[in-house]
Amino acid sequence: MPAHNENFPWMSYYRNYNFFEQRMTEHSKVSSCQKLDAGLYSIELNTGKKLNVFICECYSFGTAEYVESCENYGALDAVIISSNWCGYSLELKRDCMADQVGIFDIGGFMAAINQREYWTYLTDYEKDKFKEYGWS
Amino acid sequence: MSITSKSIKILWSNAAGRCSFRGCTERLSVEEAEGVTPYTLGEMAHIKGNKLGSNRYDADQPALERDGYENLILLCPTHHTLIDKAENEAEYSVELLHEMKQEHEEFVSNRLQITELKSLEQLKDKIAPYMAENHQVWDQYGPMSENARKNPNSDQVYALWTSERLSTIVPNNREIKELLVEYRALFSRKEHRVVSKFIKHVESYEQWVEDKIPYNAVQRFPSDFEDLILGE
Ligand SMILES: [Zn+2]
Ligand SMILES: [Zn+2]
């Protein structure tokens, strides 16, 4: 049950991510934000590091969707689930962290890139859950 | 310490998003909680005050209990202000506020259990309006709604969806489930599977309220249940 589009790349209704692009342009740790493909961005940080970032509105983003995204767009450094109505599985988040890949919502990504090991960033809710499941 | 999202969800859904003050029942809306995160909706008043000097403060109360569901009551801004005025401390005692909260929650959870039902048709008639109400909320604010698709990043619209889930969908689901459990025998053997599916859906919704699973993990509403209740 996707928010809008059922298939990869799960584009938004207006087929753009203006909100995200604007947040990236304003972010103090971002030096450039370049759109490469539908939902695919290259985000360059002030440190010179370039991140391959995939953003989508998949209702429930899990392992299958992640694998499909990598098949289409190659290795990713981060995935962002854009819509407030959509989310990702914590199992995926945990598994990706081990591979130094971050899974976030927009707010999470904005906070995460303030730290060097951005893929390790967890929201308060996630911290609680990781502790509860004995994952951290 | 602050009020956890679990406490908020339980409080809000038990009160069906309405003021618990005796005789008020005003429906609360997100606008009243402007500038706060989507979860902190409405006015969650402390029964025993939350800090030294506030009404009904109990120095011996552990911090965890202070912000827990048991010590909170959902009120409209008018009644929140009223009970927290220093000169009203004696009038609105801890006992009275607990009483009001309990009365209100009982009122919410007993809305559907009025008369004895004799037939499946009567049962369906009882359930249908609550299903329709849920459906309307889903259509208007759910993940498939125009609102959600066109405003994916709006915290305000999303807060409306959260508040509707808690004040409409969850309380209605509880009522429907209770009726189904009580009158299960009215359904034919074939229909039991669909009824069970709906009950599973309601139970997984409750897991979201209890903060055990994220909303995306809630089992989907089985559309064949709608056919069963609304169809001929
Ligand atoms: Zn108060
Ligand atoms: Zn009131």
Short mmCIF file of C-alpha atoms and ligand atoms in Angstrom, two decimals:
data_model
loop_
_atom_site.label_atom_id
_atom_site.label_comp_id
_atom_site.label_asym_id
_atom_site.label_seq_id
_atom_site.Cartn_x
_atom_site.Cartn_y
_atom_site.Cartn_z
CA MET A 1 0.00 0.00 0.00
CA PRO A 2 2.12 2.89 -1.22
CA ALA A 3 1.30 6.53 -0.57
CA HIS A 4 1.12 7.10 -4.28
CA ASN A 5 3.10 4.99 -6.70
CA GLU A 6 3.15 1.26 -6.29
CA ASN A 7 6.41 0.56 -8.09
CA PHE A 8 10.03 1.59 -8.00
CA PRO A 9 11.03 4.41 -7.65
CA TRP A 10 7.83 5.13 -5.65
CA MET A 11 7.68 8.74 -6.79
CA SER A 12 5.69 11.42 -5.01
CA TYR A 13 2.39 12.69 -6.35
CA TYR A 14 3.91 15.76 -7.98
CA ARG A 15 6.88 13.73 -9.19
CA ASN A 16 9.38 15.92 -7.42
CA TYR A 17 11.07 16.24 -4.04
CA ASN A 18 11.18 20.02 -3.75
CA PHE A 19 10.81 19.96 0.02
CA PHE A 20 13.86 17.72 0.34
CA GLU A 21 15.91 19.69 -2.19
CA GLN A 22 15.18 22.89 -0.34
CA ARG A 23 16.22 21.39 2.99
CA MET A 24 19.46 20.19 1.42
CA THR A 25 20.24 23.59 -0.09
CA GLU A 26 19.76 25.21 3.32
CA HIS A 27 21.77 22.63 5.27
CA SER A 28 25.05 23.97 6.66
CA LYS A 29 26.87 20.66 6.15
CA VAL A 30 25.87 20.28 2.48
CA SER A 31 27.90 21.89 -0.28
CA SER A 32 25.87 20.64 -3.25
CA CYS A 33 22.77 18.67 -4.08
CA GLN A 34 22.51 17.22 -7.54
CA LYS A 35 19.62 15.28 -8.98
CA LEU A 36 20.81 12.24 -10.96
CA ASP A 37 17.61 10.33 -11.69
CA ALA A 38 14.04 9.92 -10.41
CA GLY A 39 14.51 10.00 -6.64
CA LEU A 40 18.30 9.64 -6.93
CA TYR A 41 20.58 12.40 -5.66
CA SER A 42 24.24 13.04 -5.18
CA ILE A 43 24.70 14.99 -1.97
CA GLU A 44 28.15 16.46 -1.45
CA LEU A 45 29.08 17.24 2.13
CA ASN A 46 31.46 19.99 3.25
CA THR A 47 33.99 17.32 4.03
CA GLY A 48 34.16 16.52 0.32
CA LYS A 49 32.38 13.21 0.80
CA LYS A 50 29.73 12.44 -1.83
CA LEU A 51 26.66 10.43 -0.90
CA ASN A 52 24.42 8.48 -3.23
CA VAL A 53 21.00 9.13 -1.76
CA PHE A 54 17.71 7.58 -2.81
CA ILE A 55 14.48 9.25 -1.73
CA CYS A 56 11.02 7.76 -2.19
CA GLU A 57 7.45 7.56 -0.94
CA CYS A 58 7.13 3.85 -0.46
CA TYR A 59 4.47 3.15 2.18
CA SER A 60 6.46 0.49 3.96
CA PHE A 61 10.10 0.30 2.91
CA GLY A 62 11.70 -3.02 3.83
CA THR A 63 14.44 -5.34 2.68
CA ALA A 64 12.77 -6.28 -0.61
CA GLU A 65 12.35 -2.62 -1.57
CA TYR A 66 15.91 -1.86 -0.56
CA VAL A 67 17.29 -4.66 -2.71
CA GLU A 68 15.17 -3.51 -5.64
CA SER A 69 16.47 0.04 -5.24
CA CYS A 70 20.10 -1.11 -5.27
CA GLU A 71 19.44 -3.27 -8.32
CA ASN A 72 18.20 -0.19 -10.14
CA TYR A 73 20.54 2.47 -8.85
CA GLY A 74 23.62 0.61 -7.64
CA ALA A 75 25.15 0.98 -4.18
CA LEU A 76 23.45 3.60 -2.01
CA ASP A 77 24.79 5.50 0.98
CA ALA A 78 21.41 6.48 2.34
CA VAL A 79 17.71 5.96 1.72
CA ILE A 80 15.16 8.57 2.75
CA ILE A 81 11.49 7.82 3.12
CA SER A 82 9.99 11.19 2.36
CA SER A 83 6.30 11.13 3.30
CA ASN A 84 5.07 11.42 6.89
CA TRP A 85 2.62 8.64 6.01
CA CYS A 86 5.37 6.24 4.97
CA GLY A 87 7.98 4.40 6.96
CA TYR A 88 10.73 1.79 6.97
CA SER A 89 11.35 -1.36 8.91
CA LEU A 90 13.71 -1.26 11.87
CA GLU A 91 15.21 -4.57 10.79
CA LEU A 92 16.29 -2.95 7.55
CA LYS A 93 17.67 0.03 9.43
CA ARG A 94 19.73 -2.28 11.65
CA ASP A 95 21.02 -4.42 8.77
CA CYS A 96 21.96 -1.40 6.69
CA MET A 97 23.80 0.21 9.61
CA ALA A 98 26.15 -2.78 9.60
CA ASP A 99 26.96 -1.94 5.97
CA GLN A 100 27.37 1.77 6.74
CA VAL A 101 24.17 2.64 4.89
CA GLY A 102 21.67 4.96 6.58
CA ILE A 103 17.87 4.64 6.44
CA PHE A 104 15.99 7.76 7.52
CA ASP A 105 13.05 10.09 7.18
CA ILE A 106 13.94 13.61 6.01
CA GLY A 107 14.39 14.99 9.54
CA GLY A 108 16.55 12.02 10.47
CA PHE A 109 18.80 12.49 7.47
CA MET A 110 19.20 16.20 8.19
CA ALA A 111 20.29 15.38 11.75
CA ALA A 112 22.42 12.42 10.70
CA ILE A 113 24.72 14.31 8.34
CA ASN A 114 25.79 16.51 11.21
CA GLN A 115 27.80 13.56 12.44
CA ARG A 116 30.65 11.77 10.69
CA GLU A 117 29.20 8.27 10.97
CA TYR A 118 25.86 9.47 9.72
CA TRP A 119 24.49 5.92 9.18
CA THR A 120 24.53 5.30 12.94
CA TYR A 121 22.06 8.10 13.71
CA LEU A 122 18.94 6.93 15.55
CA THR A 123 15.85 8.87 16.56
CA ASP A 124 14.79 8.69 20.23
CA TYR A 125 12.09 6.21 19.31
CA GLU A 126 14.63 4.06 17.49
CA LYS A 127 17.10 4.25 20.39
CA ASP A 128 14.38 2.91 22.70
CA LYS A 129 13.43 0.15 20.29
CA PHE A 130 17.03 -0.91 19.61
CA LYS A 131 17.60 -1.14 23.35
CA GLU A 132 14.37 -3.09 23.82
CA TYR A 133 15.34 -5.59 21.12
CA GLY A 134 18.89 -5.83 22.45
CA TRP A 135 20.37 -4.56 19.20
CA SER A 136 22.69 -1.93 20.60
CA MET B 1 10.83 13.03 32.15
CA SER B 2 8.21 13.91 29.65
CA ILE B 3 4.95 12.33 28.59
CA THR B 4 5.68 9.35 26.36
CA SER B 5 3.96 8.83 23.02
CA LYS B 6 2.51 5.63 24.44
CA SER B 7 0.82 7.51 27.31
CA ILE B 8 -0.46 10.10 24.87
CA LYS B 9 -1.92 7.49 22.55
CA ILE B 10 -3.63 5.56 25.34
CA LEU B 11 -5.01 8.70 26.96
CA TRP B 12 -6.19 10.19 23.69
CA SER B 13 -7.85 7.00 22.40
CA ASN B 14 -9.51 6.15 25.73
CA ALA B 15 -11.00 9.64 25.83
CA ALA B 16 -11.88 9.50 22.11
CA GLY B 17 -10.20 12.88 21.70
CA ARG B 18 -12.76 14.63 23.87
CA CYS B 19 -12.53 16.72 27.01
CA SER B 20 -13.06 14.52 30.07
CA PHE B 21 -14.44 17.28 32.28
CA ARG B 22 -17.90 16.43 33.57
CA GLY B 23 -20.54 17.69 31.15
CA CYS B 24 -18.09 19.07 28.57
CA THR B 25 -17.10 16.41 25.97
CA GLU B 26 -15.74 19.09 23.64
CA ARG B 27 -13.91 17.58 20.72
CA LEU B 28 -10.27 18.59 20.77
CA SER B 29 -8.36 19.43 17.66
CA VAL B 30 -4.76 19.68 16.70
CA GLU B 31 -4.94 23.42 16.20
CA GLU B 32 -5.14 23.77 19.97
CA ALA B 33 -1.69 22.28 20.20
CA GLU B 34 0.00 24.51 17.68
CA GLY B 35 3.76 24.45 17.45
CA VAL B 36 4.19 21.07 19.06
CA THR B 37 5.16 17.74 17.57
CA PRO B 38 2.32 15.80 15.97
CA TYR B 39 2.03 13.41 18.90
CA THR B 40 1.51 15.94 21.64
CA LEU B 41 -2.05 16.81 20.79
CA GLY B 42 -4.61 18.55 22.92
CA GLU B 43 -4.16 19.31 26.56
CA MET B 44 -2.84 16.57 28.71
CA ALA B 45 -3.40 17.85 32.19
CA HIS B 46 -1.62 16.40 35.20
CA ILE B 47 -3.94 15.09 37.89
CA LYS B 48 -1.27 15.36 40.56
CA GLY B 49 0.67 18.49 39.61
CA ASN B 50 3.88 18.03 37.68
CA LYS B 51 6.03 20.51 39.55
CA LEU B 52 6.49 22.03 42.99
CA GLY B 53 3.89 24.75 43.51
CA SER B 54 1.43 23.49 40.91
CA ASN B 55 -1.99 22.29 42.02
CA ARG B 56 -2.29 18.82 43.55
CA TYR B 57 1.50 18.38 43.54
CA ASP B 58 2.67 15.30 45.45
CA ALA B 59 6.36 15.45 46.35
CA ASP B 60 6.43 11.71 47.00
CA GLN B 61 5.18 10.76 43.55
CA PRO B 62 7.92 9.12 41.44
CA ALA B 63 8.77 11.05 38.26
CA LEU B 64 7.81 8.12 36.08
CA GLU B 65 4.29 8.03 37.55
CA ARG B 66 3.93 11.77 37.32
CA ASP B 67 3.95 11.70 33.52
CA GLY B 68 2.24 8.33 33.16
CA TYR B 69 -1.20 7.66 31.72
CA GLU B 70 -2.67 7.13 35.22
CA ASN B 71 -1.80 10.66 36.26
CA LEU B 72 -3.06 12.39 33.11
CA ILE B 73 -6.49 13.58 32.04
CA LEU B 74 -7.41 14.92 28.60
CA LEU B 75 -9.07 18.33 28.86
CA CYS B 76 -10.04 21.24 26.65
CA PRO B 77 -7.95 24.39 27.22
CA THR B 78 -10.77 26.04 29.24
CA HIS B 79 -11.04 23.20 31.71
CA HIS B 80 -7.31 22.69 31.90
CA THR B 81 -6.91 26.31 32.93
CA LEU B 82 -9.79 26.00 35.40
CA ILE B 83 -8.40 23.04 37.32
CA ASP B 84 -4.90 24.51 37.44
CA LYS B 85 -5.93 27.88 38.95
CA ALA B 86 -4.47 28.12 42.45
CA GLU B 87 -7.78 29.12 44.03
CA ASN B 88 -9.48 26.01 42.59
CA GLU B 89 -7.12 23.47 44.05
CA ALA B 90 -9.54 22.30 46.76
CA GLU B 91 -12.52 22.16 44.42
CA TYR B 92 -10.79 19.98 41.82
CA SER B 93 -9.14 17.36 43.95
CA VAL B 94 -7.12 14.38 42.76
CA GLU B 95 -10.08 12.13 43.60
CA LEU B 96 -12.60 14.20 41.67
CA LEU B 97 -10.39 14.35 38.57
CA HIS B 98 -9.88 10.58 38.64
CA GLU B 99 -13.63 10.21 38.94
CA MET B 100 -14.29 12.46 35.94
CA LYS B 101 -11.68 10.64 33.87
CA GLN B 102 -13.17 7.26 34.70
CA GLU B 103 -16.72 8.43 33.98
CA HIS B 104 -15.69 9.81 30.62
CA GLU B 105 -13.77 6.71 29.59
CA GLU B 106 -16.69 4.53 30.57
CA PHE B 107 -19.01 6.70 28.53
CA VAL B 108 -16.71 6.31 25.52
CA SER B 109 -16.39 2.56 25.81
CA ASN B 110 -20.10 1.92 26.39
CA ARG B 111 -21.52 3.88 23.49
CA LEU B 112 -22.56 0.82 21.50
CA GLN B 113 -23.70 -1.54 24.24
CA ILE B 114 -27.18 -0.24 24.83
CA THR B 115 -29.71 -2.80 23.78
CA GLU B 116 -29.68 -6.54 23.43
CA LEU B 117 -29.21 -7.56 19.79
CA LYS B 118 -31.32 -10.40 18.42
CA SER B 119 -30.32 -10.78 14.79
CA LEU B 120 -27.37 -10.44 12.46
CA GLU B 121 -29.14 -7.58 10.72
CA GLN B 122 -29.42 -5.68 13.99
CA LEU B 123 -25.75 -6.27 14.64
CA LYS B 124 -24.78 -5.03 11.18
CA ASP B 125 -26.95 -1.94 11.60
CA LYS B 126 -25.16 -1.19 14.85
CA ILE B 127 -21.69 -1.60 13.39
CA ALA B 128 -22.22 0.10 10.02
CA PRO B 129 -22.23 3.76 11.13
CA TYR B 130 -18.96 3.31 13.02
CA MET B 131 -17.38 1.64 10.00
CA ALA B 132 -18.60 4.48 7.83
CA GLU B 133 -17.09 7.00 10.20
CA ASN B 134 -13.75 5.21 10.14
CA HIS B 135 -13.87 4.94 6.39
CA GLN B 136 -14.46 8.63 6.02
CA VAL B 137 -11.47 9.48 8.19
CA TRP B 138 -9.33 7.05 6.19
CA ASP B 139 -10.50 8.61 2.92
CA GLN B 140 -9.82 12.08 4.13
CA TYR B 141 -6.52 11.71 5.99
CA GLY B 142 -5.21 8.17 5.47
CA PRO B 143 -2.13 7.23 3.43
CA MET B 144 -4.15 6.97 0.22
CA SER B 145 -5.95 10.29 0.66
CA GLU B 146 -5.43 13.33 -1.55
CA ASN B 147 -4.31 15.12 1.60
CA ALA B 148 -1.49 12.65 2.22
CA ARG B 149 -0.40 12.39 -1.38
CA LYS B 150 -0.37 16.10 -2.04
CA ASN B 151 1.13 17.15 1.31
CA PRO B 152 3.56 14.33 2.12
CA ASN B 153 5.76 16.56 4.26
CA SER B 154 3.08 18.51 6.11
CA ASP B 155 3.33 17.92 9.85
CA GLN B 156 0.03 19.69 10.34
CA VAL B 157 -1.97 17.44 8.03
CA TYR B 158 -0.20 14.38 9.39
CA ALA B 159 -1.08 15.47 12.94
CA LEU B 160 -4.74 15.52 11.87
CA TRP B 161 -4.41 11.93 10.69
CA THR B 162 -2.79 10.94 14.00
CA SER B 163 -5.49 12.67 15.99
CA GLU B 164 -8.28 11.11 13.92
CA ARG B 165 -6.82 7.65 14.33
CA LEU B 166 -6.78 8.13 18.09
CA SER B 167 -10.06 9.93 18.57
CA THR B 168 -12.17 8.13 15.96
CA ILE B 169 -10.72 4.94 14.51
CA VAL B 170 -9.31 3.30 17.64
CA PRO B 171 -12.35 3.92 19.90
CA ASN B 172 -14.72 2.79 17.12
CA ASN B 173 -12.66 -0.32 16.48
CA ARG B 174 -12.80 -1.22 20.16
CA GLU B 175 -16.57 -0.94 20.18
CA ILE B 176 -16.98 -2.96 17.01
CA LYS B 177 -14.66 -5.64 18.28
CA GLU B 178 -16.54 -5.94 21.55
CA LEU B 179 -19.81 -6.36 19.70
CA LEU B 180 -18.30 -8.96 17.40
CA VAL B 181 -16.95 -10.96 20.28
CA GLU B 182 -20.24 -10.82 22.15
CA TYR B 183 -22.45 -11.65 19.17
CA ARG B 184 -20.12 -13.91 17.25
CA ALA B 185 -22.68 -16.69 17.20
CA LEU B 186 -24.90 -14.67 14.87
CA PHE B 187 -22.44 -15.12 12.01
CA SER B 188 -22.40 -18.18 9.82
CA ARG B 189 -19.45 -20.54 9.91
CA LYS B 190 -18.21 -19.22 6.60
CA GLU B 191 -18.22 -15.64 7.88
CA HIS B 192 -16.11 -16.35 10.93
CA ARG B 193 -12.87 -16.15 8.99
CA VAL B 194 -13.58 -12.60 7.89
CA VAL B 195 -14.62 -11.60 11.41
CA SER B 196 -11.38 -13.05 12.77
CA LYS B 197 -9.38 -11.11 10.21
CA PHE B 198 -11.01 -7.88 11.30
CA ILE B 199 -10.36 -8.66 14.97
CA LYS B 200 -6.68 -9.30 14.15
CA HIS B 201 -6.58 -5.94 12.41
CA VAL B 202 -8.02 -4.23 15.51
CA GLU B 203 -5.56 -6.02 17.77
CA SER B 204 -2.61 -4.97 15.70
CA TYR B 205 -3.94 -1.39 15.76
CA GLU B 206 -3.81 -1.65 19.56
CA GLN B 207 -0.17 -2.63 19.31
CA TRP B 208 0.46 0.66 17.60
CA VAL B 209 -1.35 2.45 20.43
CA GLU B 210 0.86 0.58 22.91
CA ASP B 211 3.92 1.71 20.92
CA LYS B 212 4.89 -1.89 20.23
CA ILE B 213 4.88 -1.54 16.44
CA PRO B 214 5.07 1.41 14.05
CA TYR B 215 1.88 2.37 12.28
CA ASN B 216 3.12 0.92 8.97
CA ALA B 217 3.23 -2.51 10.57
CA VAL B 218 -0.46 -2.47 11.50
CA GLN B 219 -2.29 -5.26 9.69
CA ARG B 220 -4.37 -3.83 6.90
CA PHE B 221 -8.09 -3.42 7.24
CA PRO B 222 -9.70 -6.45 5.52
CA SER B 223 -12.01 -5.07 2.85
CA ASP B 224 -14.07 -8.26 2.84
CA PHE B 225 -15.20 -7.30 6.34
CA GLU B 226 -16.70 -4.15 4.91
CA ASP B 227 -18.49 -6.26 2.29
CA LEU B 228 -19.75 -8.52 5.05
CA ILE B 229 -21.21 -5.66 7.11
CA LEU B 230 -22.40 -3.33 4.36
CA GLY B 231 -23.17 -5.86 1.63
CA GLU B 232 -26.48 -7.66 1.32
ZN ZN C 1 -1.85 21.44 33.88
ZN ZN C 2 -13.83 20.90 28.56
#
